[in-house]
PDB file of C-alpha atoms and ligand atoms in Angstrom:
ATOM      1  CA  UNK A  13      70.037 125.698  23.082  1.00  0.00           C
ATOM      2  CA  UNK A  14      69.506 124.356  19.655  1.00  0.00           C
ATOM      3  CA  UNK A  15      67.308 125.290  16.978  1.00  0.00           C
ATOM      4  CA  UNK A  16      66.704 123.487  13.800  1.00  0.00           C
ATOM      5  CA  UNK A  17      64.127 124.507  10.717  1.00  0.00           C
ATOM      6  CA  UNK A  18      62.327 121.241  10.207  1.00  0.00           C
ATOM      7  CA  UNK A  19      60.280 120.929   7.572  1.00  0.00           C
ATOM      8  CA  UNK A  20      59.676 124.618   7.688  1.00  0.00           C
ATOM      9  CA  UNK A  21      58.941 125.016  11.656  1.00  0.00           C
ATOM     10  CA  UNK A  22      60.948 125.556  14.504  1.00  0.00           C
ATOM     11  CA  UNK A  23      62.209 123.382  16.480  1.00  0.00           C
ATOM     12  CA  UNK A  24      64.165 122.788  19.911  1.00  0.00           C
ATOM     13  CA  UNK A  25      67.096 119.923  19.142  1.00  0.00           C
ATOM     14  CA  UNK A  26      67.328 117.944  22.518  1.00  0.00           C
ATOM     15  CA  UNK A  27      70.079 114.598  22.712  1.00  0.00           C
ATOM     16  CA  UNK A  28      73.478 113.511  22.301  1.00  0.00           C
ATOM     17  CA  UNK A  29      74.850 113.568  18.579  1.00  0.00           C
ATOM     18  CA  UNK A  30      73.331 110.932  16.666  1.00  0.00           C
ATOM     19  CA  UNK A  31      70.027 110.401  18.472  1.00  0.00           C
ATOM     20  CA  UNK A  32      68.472 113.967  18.565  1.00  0.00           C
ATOM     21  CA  UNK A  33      65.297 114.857  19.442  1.00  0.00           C
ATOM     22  CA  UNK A  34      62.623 117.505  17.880  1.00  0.00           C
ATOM     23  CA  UNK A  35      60.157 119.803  19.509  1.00  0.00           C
ATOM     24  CA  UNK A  36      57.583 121.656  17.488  1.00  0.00           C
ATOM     25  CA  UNK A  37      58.786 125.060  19.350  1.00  0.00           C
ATOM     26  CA  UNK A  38      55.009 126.759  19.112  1.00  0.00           C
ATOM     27  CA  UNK A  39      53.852 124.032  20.770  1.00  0.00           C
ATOM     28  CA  UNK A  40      56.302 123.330  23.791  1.00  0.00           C
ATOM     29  CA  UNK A  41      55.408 126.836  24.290  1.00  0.00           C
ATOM     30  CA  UNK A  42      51.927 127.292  23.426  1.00  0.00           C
ATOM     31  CA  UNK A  43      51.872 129.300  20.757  1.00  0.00           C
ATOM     32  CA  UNK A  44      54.422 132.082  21.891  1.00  0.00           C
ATOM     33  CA  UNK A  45      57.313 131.275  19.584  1.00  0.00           C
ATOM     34  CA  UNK A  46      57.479 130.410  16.034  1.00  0.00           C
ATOM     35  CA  UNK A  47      56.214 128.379  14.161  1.00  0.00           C
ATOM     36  CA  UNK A  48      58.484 128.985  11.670  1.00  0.00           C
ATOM     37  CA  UNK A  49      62.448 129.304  12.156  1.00  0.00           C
ATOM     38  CA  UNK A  50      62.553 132.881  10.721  1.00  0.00           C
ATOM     39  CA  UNK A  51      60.446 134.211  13.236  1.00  0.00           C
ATOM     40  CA  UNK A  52      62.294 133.382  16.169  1.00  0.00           C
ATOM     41  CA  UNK A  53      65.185 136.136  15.576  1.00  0.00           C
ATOM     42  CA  UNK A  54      63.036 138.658  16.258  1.00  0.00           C
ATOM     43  CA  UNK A  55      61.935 137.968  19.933  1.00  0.00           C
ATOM     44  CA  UNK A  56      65.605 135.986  20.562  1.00  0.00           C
ATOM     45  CA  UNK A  57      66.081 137.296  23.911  1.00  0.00           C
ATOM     46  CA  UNK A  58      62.483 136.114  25.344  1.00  0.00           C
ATOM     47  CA  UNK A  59      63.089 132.955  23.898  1.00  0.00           C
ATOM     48  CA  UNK A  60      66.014 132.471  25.488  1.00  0.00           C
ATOM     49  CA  UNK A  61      65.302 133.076  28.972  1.00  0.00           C
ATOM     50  CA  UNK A  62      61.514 130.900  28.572  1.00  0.00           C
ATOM     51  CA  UNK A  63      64.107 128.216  27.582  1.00  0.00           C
ATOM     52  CA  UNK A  64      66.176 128.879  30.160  1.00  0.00           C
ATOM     53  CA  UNK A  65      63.168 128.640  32.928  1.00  0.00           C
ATOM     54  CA  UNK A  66      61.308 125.500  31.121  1.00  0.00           C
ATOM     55  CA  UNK A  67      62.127 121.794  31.674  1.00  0.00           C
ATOM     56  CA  UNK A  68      61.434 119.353  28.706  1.00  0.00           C
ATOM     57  CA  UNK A  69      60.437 115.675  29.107  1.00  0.00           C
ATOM     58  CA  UNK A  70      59.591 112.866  26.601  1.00  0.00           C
ATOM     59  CA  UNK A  71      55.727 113.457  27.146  1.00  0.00           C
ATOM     60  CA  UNK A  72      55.935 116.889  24.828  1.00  0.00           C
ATOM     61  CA  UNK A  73      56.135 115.419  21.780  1.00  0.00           C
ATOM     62  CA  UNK A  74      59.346 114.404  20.941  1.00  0.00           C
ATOM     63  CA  UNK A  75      59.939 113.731  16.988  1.00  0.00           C
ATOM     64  CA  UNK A  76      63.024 111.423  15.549  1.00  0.00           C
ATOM     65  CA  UNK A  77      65.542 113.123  13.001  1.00  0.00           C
ATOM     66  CA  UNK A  78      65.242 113.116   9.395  1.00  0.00           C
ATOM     67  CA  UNK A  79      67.673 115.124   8.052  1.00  0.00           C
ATOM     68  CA  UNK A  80      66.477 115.541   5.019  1.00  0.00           C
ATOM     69  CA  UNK A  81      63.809 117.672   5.749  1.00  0.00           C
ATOM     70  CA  UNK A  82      66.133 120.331   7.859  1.00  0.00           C
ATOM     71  CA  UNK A  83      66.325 123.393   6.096  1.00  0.00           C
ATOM     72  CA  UNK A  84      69.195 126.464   7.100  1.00  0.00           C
ATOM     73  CA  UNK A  85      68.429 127.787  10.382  1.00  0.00           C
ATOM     74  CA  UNK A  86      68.049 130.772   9.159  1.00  0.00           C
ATOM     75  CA  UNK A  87      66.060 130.675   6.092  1.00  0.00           C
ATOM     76  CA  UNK A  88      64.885 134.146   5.543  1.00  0.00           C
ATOM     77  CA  UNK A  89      67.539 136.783   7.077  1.00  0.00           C
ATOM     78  CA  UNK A  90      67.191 140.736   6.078  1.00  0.00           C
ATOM     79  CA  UNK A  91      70.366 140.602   5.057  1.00  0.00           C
ATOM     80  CA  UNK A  92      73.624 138.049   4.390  1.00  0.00           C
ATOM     81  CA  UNK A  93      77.770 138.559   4.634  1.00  0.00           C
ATOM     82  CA  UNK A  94      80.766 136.642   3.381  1.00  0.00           C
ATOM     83  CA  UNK A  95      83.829 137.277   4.861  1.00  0.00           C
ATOM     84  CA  UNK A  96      86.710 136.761   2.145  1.00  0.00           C
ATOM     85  CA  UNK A  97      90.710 135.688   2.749  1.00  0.00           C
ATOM     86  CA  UNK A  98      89.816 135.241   6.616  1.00  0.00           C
ATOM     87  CA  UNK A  99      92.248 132.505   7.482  1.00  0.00           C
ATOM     88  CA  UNK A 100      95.958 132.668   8.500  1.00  0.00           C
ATOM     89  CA  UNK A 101      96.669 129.316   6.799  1.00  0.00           C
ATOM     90  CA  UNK A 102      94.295 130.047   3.635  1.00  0.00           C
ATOM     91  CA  UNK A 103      96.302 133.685   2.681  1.00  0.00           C
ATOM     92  CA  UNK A 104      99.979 132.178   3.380  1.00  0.00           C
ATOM     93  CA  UNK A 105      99.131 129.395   0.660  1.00  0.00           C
ATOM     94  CA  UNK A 106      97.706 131.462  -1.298  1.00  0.00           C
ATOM     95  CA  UNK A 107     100.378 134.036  -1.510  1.00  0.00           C
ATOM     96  CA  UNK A 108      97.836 136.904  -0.424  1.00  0.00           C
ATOM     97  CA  UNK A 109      99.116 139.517   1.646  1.00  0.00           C
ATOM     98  CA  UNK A 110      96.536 138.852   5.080  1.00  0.00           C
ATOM     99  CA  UNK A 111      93.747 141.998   4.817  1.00  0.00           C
ATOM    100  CA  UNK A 112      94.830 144.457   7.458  1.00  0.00           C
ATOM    101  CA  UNK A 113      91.923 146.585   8.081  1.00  0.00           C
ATOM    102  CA  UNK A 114      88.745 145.151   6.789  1.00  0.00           C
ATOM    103  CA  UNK A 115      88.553 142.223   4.720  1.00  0.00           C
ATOM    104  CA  UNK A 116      86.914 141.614   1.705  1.00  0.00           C
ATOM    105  CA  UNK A 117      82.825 141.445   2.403  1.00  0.00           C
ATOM    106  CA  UNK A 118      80.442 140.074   0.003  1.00  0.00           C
ATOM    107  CA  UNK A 119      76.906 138.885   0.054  1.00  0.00           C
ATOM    108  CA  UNK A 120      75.002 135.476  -1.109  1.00  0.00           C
ATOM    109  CA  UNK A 121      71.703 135.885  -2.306  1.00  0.00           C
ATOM    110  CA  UNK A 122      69.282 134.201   0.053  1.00  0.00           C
ATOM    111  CA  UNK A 123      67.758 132.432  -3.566  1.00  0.00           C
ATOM    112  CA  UNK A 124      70.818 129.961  -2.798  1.00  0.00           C
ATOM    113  CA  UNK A 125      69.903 128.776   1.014  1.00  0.00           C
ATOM    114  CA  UNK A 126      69.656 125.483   1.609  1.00  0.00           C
ATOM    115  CA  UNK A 127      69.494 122.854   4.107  1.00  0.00           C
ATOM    116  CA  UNK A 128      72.236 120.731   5.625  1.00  0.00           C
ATOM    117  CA  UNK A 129      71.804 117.509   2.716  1.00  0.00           C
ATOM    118  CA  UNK A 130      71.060 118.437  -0.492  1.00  0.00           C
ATOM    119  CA  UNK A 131      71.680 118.248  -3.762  1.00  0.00           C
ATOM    120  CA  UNK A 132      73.534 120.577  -5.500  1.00  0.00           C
ATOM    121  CA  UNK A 133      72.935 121.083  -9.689  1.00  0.00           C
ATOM    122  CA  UNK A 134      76.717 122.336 -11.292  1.00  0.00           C
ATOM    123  CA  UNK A 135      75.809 124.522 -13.855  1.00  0.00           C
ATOM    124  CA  UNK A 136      77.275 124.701 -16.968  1.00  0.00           C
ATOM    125  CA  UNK A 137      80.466 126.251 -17.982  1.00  0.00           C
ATOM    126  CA  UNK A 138      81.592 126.992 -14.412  1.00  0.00           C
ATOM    127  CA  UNK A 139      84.464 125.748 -11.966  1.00  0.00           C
ATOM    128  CA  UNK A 140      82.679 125.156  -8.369  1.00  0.00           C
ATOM    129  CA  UNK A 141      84.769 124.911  -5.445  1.00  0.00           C
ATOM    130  CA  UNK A 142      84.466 124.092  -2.308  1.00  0.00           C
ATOM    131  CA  UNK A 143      84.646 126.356   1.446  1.00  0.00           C
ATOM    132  CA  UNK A 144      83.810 125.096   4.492  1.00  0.00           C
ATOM    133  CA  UNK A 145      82.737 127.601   6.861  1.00  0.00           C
ATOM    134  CA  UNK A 146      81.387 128.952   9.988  1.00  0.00           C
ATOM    135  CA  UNK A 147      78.177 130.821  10.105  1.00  0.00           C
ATOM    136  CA  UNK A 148      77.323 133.093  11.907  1.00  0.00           C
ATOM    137  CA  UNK A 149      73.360 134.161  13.076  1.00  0.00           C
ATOM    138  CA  UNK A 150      72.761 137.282  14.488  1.00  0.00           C
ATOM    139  CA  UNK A 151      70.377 137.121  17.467  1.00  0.00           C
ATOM    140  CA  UNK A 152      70.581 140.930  18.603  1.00  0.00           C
ATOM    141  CA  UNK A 153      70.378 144.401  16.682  1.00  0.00           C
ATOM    142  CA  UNK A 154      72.904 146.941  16.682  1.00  0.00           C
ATOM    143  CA  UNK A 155      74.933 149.478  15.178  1.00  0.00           C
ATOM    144  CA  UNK A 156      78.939 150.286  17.081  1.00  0.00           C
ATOM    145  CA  UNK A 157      78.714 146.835  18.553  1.00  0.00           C
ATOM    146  CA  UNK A 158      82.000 146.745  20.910  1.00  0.00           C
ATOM    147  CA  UNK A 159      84.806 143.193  20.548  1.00  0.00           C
ATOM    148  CA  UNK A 160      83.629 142.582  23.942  1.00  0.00           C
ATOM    149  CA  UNK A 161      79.894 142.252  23.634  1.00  0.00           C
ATOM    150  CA  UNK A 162      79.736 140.970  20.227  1.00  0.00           C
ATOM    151  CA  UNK A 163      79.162 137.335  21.390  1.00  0.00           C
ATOM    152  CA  UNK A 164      75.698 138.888  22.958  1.00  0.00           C
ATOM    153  CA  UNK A 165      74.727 139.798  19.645  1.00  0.00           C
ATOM    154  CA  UNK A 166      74.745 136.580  18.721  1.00  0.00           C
ATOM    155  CA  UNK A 167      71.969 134.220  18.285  1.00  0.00           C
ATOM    156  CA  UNK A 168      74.070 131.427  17.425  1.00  0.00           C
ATOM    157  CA  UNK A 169      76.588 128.769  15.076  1.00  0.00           C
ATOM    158  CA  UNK A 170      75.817 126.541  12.638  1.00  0.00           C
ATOM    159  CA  UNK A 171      77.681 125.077   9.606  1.00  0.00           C
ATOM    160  CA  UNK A 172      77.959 126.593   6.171  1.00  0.00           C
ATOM    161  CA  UNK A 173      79.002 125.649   2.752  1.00  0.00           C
ATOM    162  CA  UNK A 174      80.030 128.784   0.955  1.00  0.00           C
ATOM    163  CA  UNK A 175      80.157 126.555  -2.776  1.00  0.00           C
ATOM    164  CA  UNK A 176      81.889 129.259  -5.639  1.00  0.00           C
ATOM    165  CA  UNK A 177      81.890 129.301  -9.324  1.00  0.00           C
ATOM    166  CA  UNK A 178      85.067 130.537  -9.729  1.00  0.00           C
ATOM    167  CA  UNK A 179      84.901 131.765 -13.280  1.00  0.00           C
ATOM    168  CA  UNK A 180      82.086 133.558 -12.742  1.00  0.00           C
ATOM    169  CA  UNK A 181      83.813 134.828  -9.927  1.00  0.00           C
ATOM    170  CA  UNK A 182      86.807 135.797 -11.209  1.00  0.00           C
ATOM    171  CA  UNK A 183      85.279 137.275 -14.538  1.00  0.00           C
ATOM    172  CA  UNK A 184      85.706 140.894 -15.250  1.00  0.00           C
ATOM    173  CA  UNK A 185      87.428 143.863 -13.909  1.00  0.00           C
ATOM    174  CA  UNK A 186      86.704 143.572 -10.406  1.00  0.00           C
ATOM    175  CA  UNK A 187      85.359 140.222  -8.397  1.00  0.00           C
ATOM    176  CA  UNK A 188      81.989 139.095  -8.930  1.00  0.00           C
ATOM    177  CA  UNK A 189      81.761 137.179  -5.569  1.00  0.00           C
ATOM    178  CA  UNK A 190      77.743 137.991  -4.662  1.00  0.00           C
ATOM    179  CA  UNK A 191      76.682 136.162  -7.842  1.00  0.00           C
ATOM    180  CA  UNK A 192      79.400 133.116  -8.404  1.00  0.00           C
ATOM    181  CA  UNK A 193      78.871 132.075  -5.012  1.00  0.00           C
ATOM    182  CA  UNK A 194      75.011 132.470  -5.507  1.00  0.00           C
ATOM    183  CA  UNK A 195      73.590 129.859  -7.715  1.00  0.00           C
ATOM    184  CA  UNK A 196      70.612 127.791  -6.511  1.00  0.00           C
ATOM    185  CA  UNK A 197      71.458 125.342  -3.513  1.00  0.00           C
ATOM    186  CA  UNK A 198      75.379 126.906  -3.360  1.00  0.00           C
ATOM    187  CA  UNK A 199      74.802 128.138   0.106  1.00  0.00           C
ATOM    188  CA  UNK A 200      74.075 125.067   2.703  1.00  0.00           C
ATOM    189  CA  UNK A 201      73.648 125.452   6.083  1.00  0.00           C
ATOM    190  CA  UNK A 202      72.747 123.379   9.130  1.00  0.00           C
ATOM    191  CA  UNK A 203      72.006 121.048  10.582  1.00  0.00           C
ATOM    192  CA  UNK A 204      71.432 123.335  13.059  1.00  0.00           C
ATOM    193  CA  UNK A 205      71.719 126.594  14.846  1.00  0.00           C
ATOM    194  CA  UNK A 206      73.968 126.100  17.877  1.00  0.00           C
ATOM    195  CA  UNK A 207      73.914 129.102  21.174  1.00  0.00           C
ATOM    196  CA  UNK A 208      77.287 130.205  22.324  1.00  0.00           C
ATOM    197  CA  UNK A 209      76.771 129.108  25.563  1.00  0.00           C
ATOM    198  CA  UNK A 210      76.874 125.074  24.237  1.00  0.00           C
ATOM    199  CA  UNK A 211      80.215 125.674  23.782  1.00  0.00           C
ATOM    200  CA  UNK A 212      83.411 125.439  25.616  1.00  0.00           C
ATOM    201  CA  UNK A 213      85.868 127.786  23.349  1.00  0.00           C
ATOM    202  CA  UNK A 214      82.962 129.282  21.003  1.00  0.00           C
ATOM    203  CA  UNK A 215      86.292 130.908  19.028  1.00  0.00           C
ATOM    204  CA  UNK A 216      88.080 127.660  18.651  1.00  0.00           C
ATOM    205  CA  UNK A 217      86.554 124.957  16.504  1.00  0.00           C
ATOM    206  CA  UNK A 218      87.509 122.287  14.460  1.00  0.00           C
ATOM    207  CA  UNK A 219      86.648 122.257  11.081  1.00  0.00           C
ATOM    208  CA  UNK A 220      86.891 120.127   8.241  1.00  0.00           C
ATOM    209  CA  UNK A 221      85.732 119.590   4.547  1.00  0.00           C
ATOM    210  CA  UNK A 222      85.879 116.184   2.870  1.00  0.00           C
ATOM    211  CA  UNK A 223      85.468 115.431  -0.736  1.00  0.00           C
ATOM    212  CA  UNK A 224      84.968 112.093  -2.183  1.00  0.00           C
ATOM    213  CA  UNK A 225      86.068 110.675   1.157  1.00  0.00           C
ATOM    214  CA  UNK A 226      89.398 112.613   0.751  1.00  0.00           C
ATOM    215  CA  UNK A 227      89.937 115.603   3.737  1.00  0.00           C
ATOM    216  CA  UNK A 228      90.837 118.446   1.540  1.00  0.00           C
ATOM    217  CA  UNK A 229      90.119 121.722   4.459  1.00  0.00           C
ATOM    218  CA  UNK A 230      90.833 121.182   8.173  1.00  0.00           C
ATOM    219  CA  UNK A 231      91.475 123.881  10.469  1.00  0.00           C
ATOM    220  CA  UNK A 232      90.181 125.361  13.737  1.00  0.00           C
ATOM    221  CA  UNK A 233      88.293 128.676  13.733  1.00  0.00           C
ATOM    222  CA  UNK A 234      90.959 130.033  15.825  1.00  0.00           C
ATOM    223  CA  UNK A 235      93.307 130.264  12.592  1.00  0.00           C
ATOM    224  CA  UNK A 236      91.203 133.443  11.979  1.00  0.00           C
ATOM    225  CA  UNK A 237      92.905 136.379  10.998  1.00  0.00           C
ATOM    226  CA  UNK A 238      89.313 138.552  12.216  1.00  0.00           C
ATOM    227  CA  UNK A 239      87.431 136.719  15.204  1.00  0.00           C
ATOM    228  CA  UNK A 240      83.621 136.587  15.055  1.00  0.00           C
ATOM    229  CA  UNK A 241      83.557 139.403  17.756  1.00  0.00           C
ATOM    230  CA  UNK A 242      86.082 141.164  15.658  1.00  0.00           C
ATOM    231  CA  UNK A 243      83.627 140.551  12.159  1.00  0.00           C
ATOM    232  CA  UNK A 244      80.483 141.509  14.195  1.00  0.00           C
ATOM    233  CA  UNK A 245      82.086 144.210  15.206  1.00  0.00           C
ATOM    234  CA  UNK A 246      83.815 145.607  12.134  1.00  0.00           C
ATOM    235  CA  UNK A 247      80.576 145.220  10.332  1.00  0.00           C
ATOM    236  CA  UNK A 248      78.333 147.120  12.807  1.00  0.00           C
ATOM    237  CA  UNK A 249      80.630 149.937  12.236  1.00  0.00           C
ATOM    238  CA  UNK A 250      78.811 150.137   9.041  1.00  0.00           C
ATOM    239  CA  UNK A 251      75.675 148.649   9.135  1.00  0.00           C
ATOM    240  CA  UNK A 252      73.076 147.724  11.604  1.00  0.00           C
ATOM    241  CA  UNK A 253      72.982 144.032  12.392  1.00  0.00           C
ATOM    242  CA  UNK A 254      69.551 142.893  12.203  1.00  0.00           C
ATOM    243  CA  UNK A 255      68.352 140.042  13.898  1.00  0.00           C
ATOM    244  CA  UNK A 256      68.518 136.641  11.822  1.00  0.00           C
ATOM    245  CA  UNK A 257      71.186 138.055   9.307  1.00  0.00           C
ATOM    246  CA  UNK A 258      73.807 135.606   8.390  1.00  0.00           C
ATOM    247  CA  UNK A 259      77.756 136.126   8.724  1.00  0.00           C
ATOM    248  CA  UNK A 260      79.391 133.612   6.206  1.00  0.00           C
ATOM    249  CA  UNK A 261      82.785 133.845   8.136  1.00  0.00           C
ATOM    250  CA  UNK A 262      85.703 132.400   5.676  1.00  0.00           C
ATOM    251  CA  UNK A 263      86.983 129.334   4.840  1.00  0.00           C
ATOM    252  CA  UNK A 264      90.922 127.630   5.783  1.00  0.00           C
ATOM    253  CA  UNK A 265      93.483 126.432   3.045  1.00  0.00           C
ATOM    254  CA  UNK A 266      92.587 123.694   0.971  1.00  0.00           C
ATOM    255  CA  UNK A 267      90.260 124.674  -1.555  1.00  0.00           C
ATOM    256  CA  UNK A 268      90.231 123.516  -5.037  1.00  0.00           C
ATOM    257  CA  UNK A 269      91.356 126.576  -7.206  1.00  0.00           C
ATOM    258  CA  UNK A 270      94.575 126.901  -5.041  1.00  0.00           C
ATOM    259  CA  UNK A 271      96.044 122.873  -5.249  1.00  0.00           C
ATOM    260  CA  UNK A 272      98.290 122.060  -7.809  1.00  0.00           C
ATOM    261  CA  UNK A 273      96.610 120.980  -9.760  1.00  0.00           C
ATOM    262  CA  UNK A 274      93.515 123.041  -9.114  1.00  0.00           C
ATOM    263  CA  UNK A 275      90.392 120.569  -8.777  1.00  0.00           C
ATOM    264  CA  UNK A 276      86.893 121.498  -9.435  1.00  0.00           C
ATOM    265  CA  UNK A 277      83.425 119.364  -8.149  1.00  0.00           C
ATOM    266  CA  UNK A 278      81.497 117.315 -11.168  1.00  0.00           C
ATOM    267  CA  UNK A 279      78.978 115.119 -11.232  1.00  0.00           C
ATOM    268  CA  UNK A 280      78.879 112.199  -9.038  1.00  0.00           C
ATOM    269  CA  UNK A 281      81.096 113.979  -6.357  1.00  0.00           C
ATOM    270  CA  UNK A 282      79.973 114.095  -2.426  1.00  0.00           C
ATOM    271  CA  UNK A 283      81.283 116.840  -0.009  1.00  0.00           C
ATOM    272  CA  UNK A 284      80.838 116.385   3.588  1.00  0.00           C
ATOM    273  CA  UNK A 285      81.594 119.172   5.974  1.00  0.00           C
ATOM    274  CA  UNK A 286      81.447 119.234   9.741  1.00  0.00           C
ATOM    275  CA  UNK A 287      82.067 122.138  12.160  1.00  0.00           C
ATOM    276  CA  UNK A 288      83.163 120.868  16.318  1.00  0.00           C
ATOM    277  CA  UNK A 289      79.826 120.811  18.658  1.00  0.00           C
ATOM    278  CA  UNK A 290      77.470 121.700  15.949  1.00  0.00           C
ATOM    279  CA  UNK A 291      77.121 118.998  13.255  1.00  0.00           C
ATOM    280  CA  UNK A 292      77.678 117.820   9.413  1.00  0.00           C
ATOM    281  CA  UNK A 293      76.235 118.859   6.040  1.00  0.00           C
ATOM    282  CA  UNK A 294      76.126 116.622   3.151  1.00  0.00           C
ATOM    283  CA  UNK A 295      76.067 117.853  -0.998  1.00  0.00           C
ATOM    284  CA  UNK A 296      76.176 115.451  -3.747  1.00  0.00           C
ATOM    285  CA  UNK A 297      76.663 116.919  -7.373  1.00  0.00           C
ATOM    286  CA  UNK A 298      74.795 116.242 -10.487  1.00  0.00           C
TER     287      UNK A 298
HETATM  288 ZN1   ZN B 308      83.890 131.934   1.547  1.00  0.00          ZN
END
């Protein structure tokens, strides 16, 4: 199943990549879910098994794409986690010891959601990088939650953008990550959400971050150090996962403070980021 936020409803993604399909989800069926994308978490499980039991056809109303009205899939989670130094290949170039127990967790502010294409405003005085990554929505509560059964916690994927200032980040005695990688529109997601069951290897995707046309990030989510059962896990230990939080899961080598020499987005620039079997995102910079 796929669920996009269009134009602030729900909606059930149907088609082959590059000629999807939208249902209005309260309509297709009749009221009982939705309308809007943030109240789907909560009843996750009924939904999917009504999907599982109903058969669509072109007479329900299908609607054409256009993406620029998408918003994240998840616009209004409870609450929202970064995962820091998550990637084998991202901590050997950047001459960090890999995090043996927990890694570094950090929030965005939900003020800096956006959809999949948008554009992004680089405030002054700060560096802004760029991190690909895969996100995470939580479909099921729970506190303990075992490696096993963490996938059935799991609502589903989509595509995220976790954009940093990295002076404000870096500022100070101790890491401000919450609020450098919060500024309005730094936290893109989309185009969709994606159910585990769409894909073959759900912990093996390829991923990739482009910038002006030039591939800067390209991995496979199976380069991380902790698994999304393992982060699901790991944070359930601590807190109890709520239905539509989001799980910002890391990002692979490549990103602009660590190349020699380091490169930060301006004006004019265009990232493009796409994530195996769920889609692309596209920021330009002013
Ligand atoms: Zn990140």
């Amino acid at each position: 199943m796929r669920i996009a936020n269009y134009d602030n409803r729900a909606v059930i993604v149907e088609g082959p990549a590059g000629a999807e399909r939208f249902y209005y989800l309260d309509e297709l069926s009749g009221g009982r879910f939705g309308p809007q994308c943030e109240d789907v978490f909560d009843t996750w499980e009924e939904l999917t098994s009504w999907y599982g039991r109903h058969t669509l056809d072109e007479s329900e109303g299908a609607k054409q794409v256009e993406v620029s009205l998408l918003g994240p899939p998840s616009p209004a989670p409870r609450q929202v986690f970064g995962v820091g130094l998550n990637y084998r290949d991202y901590v050997e170039t950047a001459g960090i010891d890999p995090p043996l127990t927990l890694p570094p967790i950090f929030t965005k502010y939900v003020s800096s959601f956006s959809g999949p294409v948008s554009i992004v405003e680089i405030p002054p005085r700060t560096n802004v990088d760029w991190e690909i990554e895969l996100v995470v929505i939580v479909g099921r509560s729970g506190r303990d939650i075992s490696v096993d059964g963490a996938w059935s916690h799991v609502a589903g994927l989509t595509a995220g953008q976790d954009l940093s200032d990295r002076v404000l980040q870096n500022r100070g005695p101790s890491p401000q990550s919450g609020l450098g990688k919060s500024f309005p529109g730094f936290a893109p997601q989309g185009p969709w959400l994606v159910s585990p069951d769409e894909f073959d290897e759900p912990d093996d995707l390829g991923l990739r971050c482009v910038v002006n046309g030039t591939t800067m990030q390209s991995s496979r989510t199976s380069q991380m150090i902790y698994s999304v059962p393992m982060i699901v896990s790991e944070l359930s230990k601590i807190v109890k996962l709520l239905p539509g939080d989001v799980i910002f899961t890391g990002t692979p080598a490549g990103v602009g403070f660590a190349r020699t020499p380091p490169k930060f987005l301006s004006a004019g620039d265009t990232v493009e980021s796409w994530i195996e079997g769920i889609g692309n995102l596209r920021q330009t910079f002013v």
